[in-house]
Short mmCIF file of C-alpha atoms in Angstrom, two decimals:
data_model
loop_
_atom_site.label_atom_id
_atom_site.label_comp_id
_atom_site.label_asym_id
_atom_site.label_seq_id
_atom_site.Cartn_x
_atom_site.Cartn_y
_atom_site.Cartn_z
CA SER A 1 0.00 0.00 0.00
CA GLN A 2 1.13 3.54 -0.64
CA GLN A 3 2.23 5.63 2.30
CA GLY A 4 2.12 9.06 0.71
CA GLU A 5 -0.81 10.82 -0.86
CA GLU A 6 0.07 13.65 -3.15
CA ASP A 7 -2.02 16.65 -3.99
CA PRO A 8 -2.80 17.80 -6.58
CA GLN A 9 -2.57 14.84 -8.93
CA ALA A 10 -1.86 17.23 -11.80
CA LEU A 11 -0.74 20.83 -12.00
CA SER A 12 -0.34 23.12 -15.00
CA ILE A 13 1.36 26.50 -14.70
CA GLN A 14 3.14 29.09 -16.82
CA GLU A 15 6.89 29.43 -16.91
CA GLY A 16 8.08 31.76 -14.17
CA GLU A 17 5.28 30.89 -11.76
CA ASN A 18 5.77 28.94 -8.57
CA ALA A 19 4.57 25.35 -8.22
CA THR A 20 3.51 23.84 -4.91
CA MET A 21 2.90 20.15 -4.35
CA ASN A 22 1.73 18.55 -1.14
CA CYS A 23 2.26 15.15 0.39
CA SER A 24 0.49 13.54 3.33
CA TYR A 25 1.53 10.32 5.02
CA LYS A 26 0.20 8.02 7.70
CA THR A 27 2.92 6.63 9.95
CA SER A 28 5.88 8.02 11.89
CA ILE A 29 8.86 8.73 9.71
CA ASN A 30 12.63 8.96 9.92
CA ASN A 31 12.77 11.23 6.89
CA LEU A 32 10.83 12.27 3.82
CA GLN A 33 12.30 12.56 0.35
CA TRP A 34 11.21 14.10 -2.95
CA TYR A 35 11.99 12.67 -6.36
CA ARG A 36 11.44 13.83 -9.93
CA GLN A 37 10.65 11.54 -12.85
CA ASN A 38 10.82 12.73 -16.42
CA SER A 39 8.70 10.85 -18.92
CA GLY A 40 10.17 7.45 -19.71
CA ARG A 41 13.02 7.84 -17.25
CA GLY A 42 13.98 6.69 -13.79
CA LEU A 43 13.42 8.71 -10.65
CA VAL A 44 15.95 11.31 -9.58
CA HIS A 45 16.48 12.19 -5.93
CA LEU A 46 15.90 15.89 -5.24
CA ILE A 47 15.99 16.50 -1.51
CA LEU A 48 15.74 14.76 1.86
CA ILE A 49 14.28 16.31 5.00
CA ARG A 50 14.65 14.64 8.38
CA SER A 51 11.85 14.31 10.89
CA ASN A 52 13.47 16.88 13.20
CA GLU A 53 13.74 19.47 10.42
CA ARG A 54 10.98 21.85 9.42
CA GLU A 55 12.31 23.40 6.25
CA LYS A 56 15.05 22.77 3.74
CA HIS A 57 16.24 24.54 0.60
CA SER A 58 18.12 23.40 -2.47
CA GLY A 59 18.43 25.88 -5.30
CA ARG A 60 14.90 26.70 -6.48
CA LEU A 61 13.42 23.97 -4.29
CA ARG A 62 11.96 24.53 -0.88
CA VAL A 63 10.61 21.66 1.21
CA THR A 64 8.66 21.93 4.43
CA LEU A 65 7.72 19.20 6.86
CA ASP A 66 5.01 19.25 9.52
CA THR A 67 5.20 16.03 11.50
CA SER A 68 2.21 16.97 13.65
CA LYS A 69 0.05 17.06 10.53
CA LYS A 70 2.01 14.31 8.81
CA SER A 71 2.43 16.43 5.72
CA SER A 72 5.11 17.96 3.52
CA SER A 73 5.17 20.42 0.68
CA LEU A 74 7.54 20.97 -2.23
CA LEU A 75 7.77 24.44 -3.69
CA ILE A 76 9.51 25.05 -7.00
CA THR A 77 10.13 28.75 -7.52
CA ALA A 78 10.42 30.50 -10.87
CA SER A 79 9.49 27.35 -12.76
CA ARG A 80 10.96 26.48 -16.15
CA ALA A 81 9.67 24.31 -18.97
CA ALA A 82 12.41 21.82 -18.03
CA ASP A 83 10.71 21.31 -14.65
CA THR A 84 7.89 19.49 -16.45
CA ALA A 85 7.88 16.05 -14.84
CA SER A 86 6.18 13.92 -12.20
CA TYR A 87 7.16 14.57 -8.60
CA PHE A 88 6.96 11.92 -5.89
CA CYS A 89 7.31 12.05 -2.15
CA ALA A 90 8.72 9.02 -0.38
CA THR A 91 8.83 8.22 3.31
CA ALA A 92 11.36 6.26 5.34
CA SER A 93 9.68 4.75 8.37
CA SER A 94 10.88 5.57 11.86
CA SER A 95 11.13 1.82 12.43
CA ASN A 96 14.31 2.08 10.38
CA THR A 97 13.60 -0.65 7.90
CA GLY A 98 15.58 1.30 5.33
CA LYS A 99 12.95 1.10 2.64
CA LEU A 100 11.17 4.00 1.00
CA ILE A 101 7.46 3.98 0.28
CA PHE A 102 6.41 6.26 -2.56
CA GLY A 103 3.27 8.27 -3.10
CA GLN A 104 1.28 8.34 -6.32
CA GLY A 105 2.94 11.52 -7.54
CA THR A 106 1.99 14.93 -8.92
CA THR A 107 2.32 15.56 -12.64
CA LEU A 108 3.59 19.07 -13.28
CA GLN A 109 3.37 20.77 -16.64
CA VAL A 110 5.17 24.07 -17.08
CA LYS A 111 4.10 25.89 -20.22
CA PRO A 112 6.66 28.07 -21.97
CA ASP B 1 30.22 6.46 -12.37
CA ALA B 2 27.76 5.17 -14.98
CA GLY B 3 24.95 5.03 -12.44
CA VAL B 4 22.59 2.11 -11.96
CA ILE B 5 22.47 0.07 -15.14
CA GLN B 6 19.45 -1.99 -16.08
CA SER B 7 18.97 -4.32 -19.00
CA PRO B 8 17.13 -4.76 -21.20
CA ARG B 9 15.44 -1.36 -21.61
CA HIS B 10 12.43 -2.96 -23.27
CA GLU B 11 11.19 -6.53 -23.22
CA VAL B 12 8.22 -7.94 -25.06
CA THR B 13 7.39 -11.54 -24.34
CA GLU B 14 4.55 -13.98 -24.69
CA MET B 15 2.49 -15.12 -21.78
CA GLY B 16 4.04 -18.16 -20.11
CA GLN B 17 7.60 -17.30 -21.02
CA GLU B 18 10.37 -16.71 -18.51
CA VAL B 19 11.62 -13.15 -18.18
CA THR B 20 14.87 -12.09 -16.55
CA LEU B 21 15.62 -8.48 -15.72
CA ARG B 22 19.13 -7.43 -14.79
CA CYS B 23 20.63 -4.70 -12.66
CA LYS B 24 24.12 -3.44 -11.90
CA PRO B 25 24.11 -1.12 -8.86
CA ILE B 26 26.53 1.69 -8.19
CA SER B 27 29.82 0.38 -6.89
CA GLY B 28 30.01 0.65 -3.12
CA HIS B 29 26.27 0.89 -2.56
CA ASP B 30 25.24 -1.68 0.02
CA TYR B 31 21.50 -1.61 -0.66
CA LEU B 32 19.65 -2.66 -3.80
CA PHE B 33 15.92 -2.28 -4.39
CA TRP B 34 13.53 -3.57 -7.03
CA TYR B 35 10.39 -1.52 -7.70
CA ARG B 36 7.53 -1.95 -10.14
CA GLN B 37 5.61 0.99 -11.57
CA THR B 38 2.15 0.88 -13.12
CA MET B 39 -0.48 3.53 -13.69
CA MET B 40 -2.93 1.76 -11.41
CA ARG B 41 -0.67 0.93 -8.46
CA GLY B 42 2.12 3.47 -8.73
CA LEU B 43 5.57 2.51 -7.45
CA GLU B 44 5.61 -0.71 -5.48
CA LEU B 45 8.62 -2.04 -3.62
CA LEU B 46 9.09 -5.68 -4.54
CA ILE B 47 12.23 -6.67 -2.65
CA TYR B 48 15.43 -5.21 -1.30
CA PHE B 49 18.90 -6.50 -0.46
CA ASN B 50 21.55 -5.39 1.98
CA ASN B 51 25.06 -6.65 1.32
CA ASN B 52 23.63 -9.14 -1.20
CA VAL B 53 21.21 -10.64 1.35
CA PRO B 54 17.44 -10.32 0.79
CA ILE B 55 16.00 -8.33 3.68
CA ASP B 56 12.36 -7.82 2.79
CA ASP B 57 10.54 -9.62 0.00
CA SER B 58 7.04 -8.94 1.27
CA GLY B 59 6.23 -6.97 -1.86
CA MET B 60 6.90 -9.84 -4.26
CA PRO B 61 3.46 -10.48 -5.73
CA GLU B 62 3.60 -14.27 -5.88
CA ASP B 63 5.83 -17.28 -6.30
CA ARG B 64 6.25 -16.57 -9.99
CA PHE B 65 8.61 -13.76 -8.99
CA SER B 66 12.11 -14.38 -7.68
CA ALA B 67 15.15 -12.17 -7.18
CA LYS B 68 18.79 -12.92 -6.58
CA MET B 69 21.93 -10.99 -5.85
CA PRO B 70 24.86 -13.36 -6.34
CA ASN B 71 27.43 -10.59 -5.78
CA ALA B 72 27.68 -6.91 -4.97
CA SER B 73 27.60 -5.84 -8.61
CA PHE B 74 24.71 -7.82 -10.04
CA SER B 75 21.09 -8.63 -9.35
CA THR B 76 18.33 -10.33 -11.31
CA LEU B 77 14.56 -10.30 -11.10
CA LYS B 78 12.93 -13.30 -12.72
CA ILE B 79 9.31 -13.90 -13.61
CA GLN B 80 8.35 -17.46 -14.51
CA PRO B 81 5.84 -17.91 -16.01
CA SER B 82 5.00 -14.37 -17.08
CA GLU B 83 1.41 -13.10 -17.34
CA PRO B 84 -0.10 -10.02 -19.04
CA ARG B 85 -0.75 -8.42 -15.64
CA ASP B 86 3.01 -8.37 -15.06
CA SER B 87 3.32 -5.69 -17.72
CA ALA B 88 4.91 -2.68 -16.04
CA VAL B 89 8.13 -0.71 -15.77
CA TYR B 90 10.57 -2.38 -13.40
CA PHE B 91 13.13 -0.20 -11.68
CA CYS B 92 16.26 -1.11 -9.85
CA ALA B 93 17.73 1.37 -7.37
CA SER B 94 20.76 1.37 -5.14
CA SER B 95 21.74 3.32 -2.06
CA LEU B 96 24.68 3.72 0.27
CA GLN B 97 22.65 3.85 3.46
CA ALA B 98 19.15 2.89 2.33
CA GLY B 99 16.39 5.27 3.26
CA PHE B 100 17.95 6.12 6.59
CA LYS B 101 20.17 8.94 5.52
CA ASP B 102 20.37 9.30 1.78
CA GLY B 103 18.37 8.95 -1.36
CA TYR B 104 18.23 6.20 -3.90
CA THR B 105 19.81 6.23 -7.34
CA PHE B 106 17.45 4.69 -9.86
CA GLY B 107 18.20 2.99 -13.11
CA SER B 108 16.34 3.88 -16.29
CA GLY B 109 14.01 0.95 -15.89
CA THR B 110 12.93 -2.03 -17.97
CA ARG B 111 9.58 -1.69 -19.69
CA LEU B 112 8.05 -5.17 -19.74
CA THR B 113 5.14 -6.04 -21.99
CA VAL B 114 3.62 -9.50 -21.72
CA VAL B 115 1.25 -10.34 -24.59
#
């Protein structure tokens, strides 16, 4: 079963706008990670945020984590056409099994 | 590093045939994961290895699926006999410290079509 639920399922914006994707999960986590998948390709790791962190930045990416609400958000600022892809959140359980459980993903389209 | 290498990229086979998918993880990564991706079910973890030993195979759908890791640089996922519902993209991923502290590096996947 999937741990993460992403919202929205699909998002279409214009180049230059910001894109926000949300992820909710059910169990206690060690960390939460975000991945990008371009069409027909494998997933690429973007950023990892630990359960004791609230916010993390990497370039144009900003991730927040609210463990009390069991939710996370990924913000892509000043989007580009090249950001068009599917974005997945993945959770690592606090039981330290080492495995990641992925959500269903958000499909982002950035129009030039 | 060439990354995680999967072969073949595409496989079309007839129902009932044996299918073998191959994966070469990144050198030095102690963890290897096999995932399956479909539109209906998303990304499902099938099995993962730590230091070549299977740790959790609870995601393997049924006995028709088997996975091996004979050494640190090679793993196979075998389906015998294959069925149309096995059609999916199969990903292999490797990691230095599993999900504890770092992310996974995924291969490009094998798109399997069973007709």
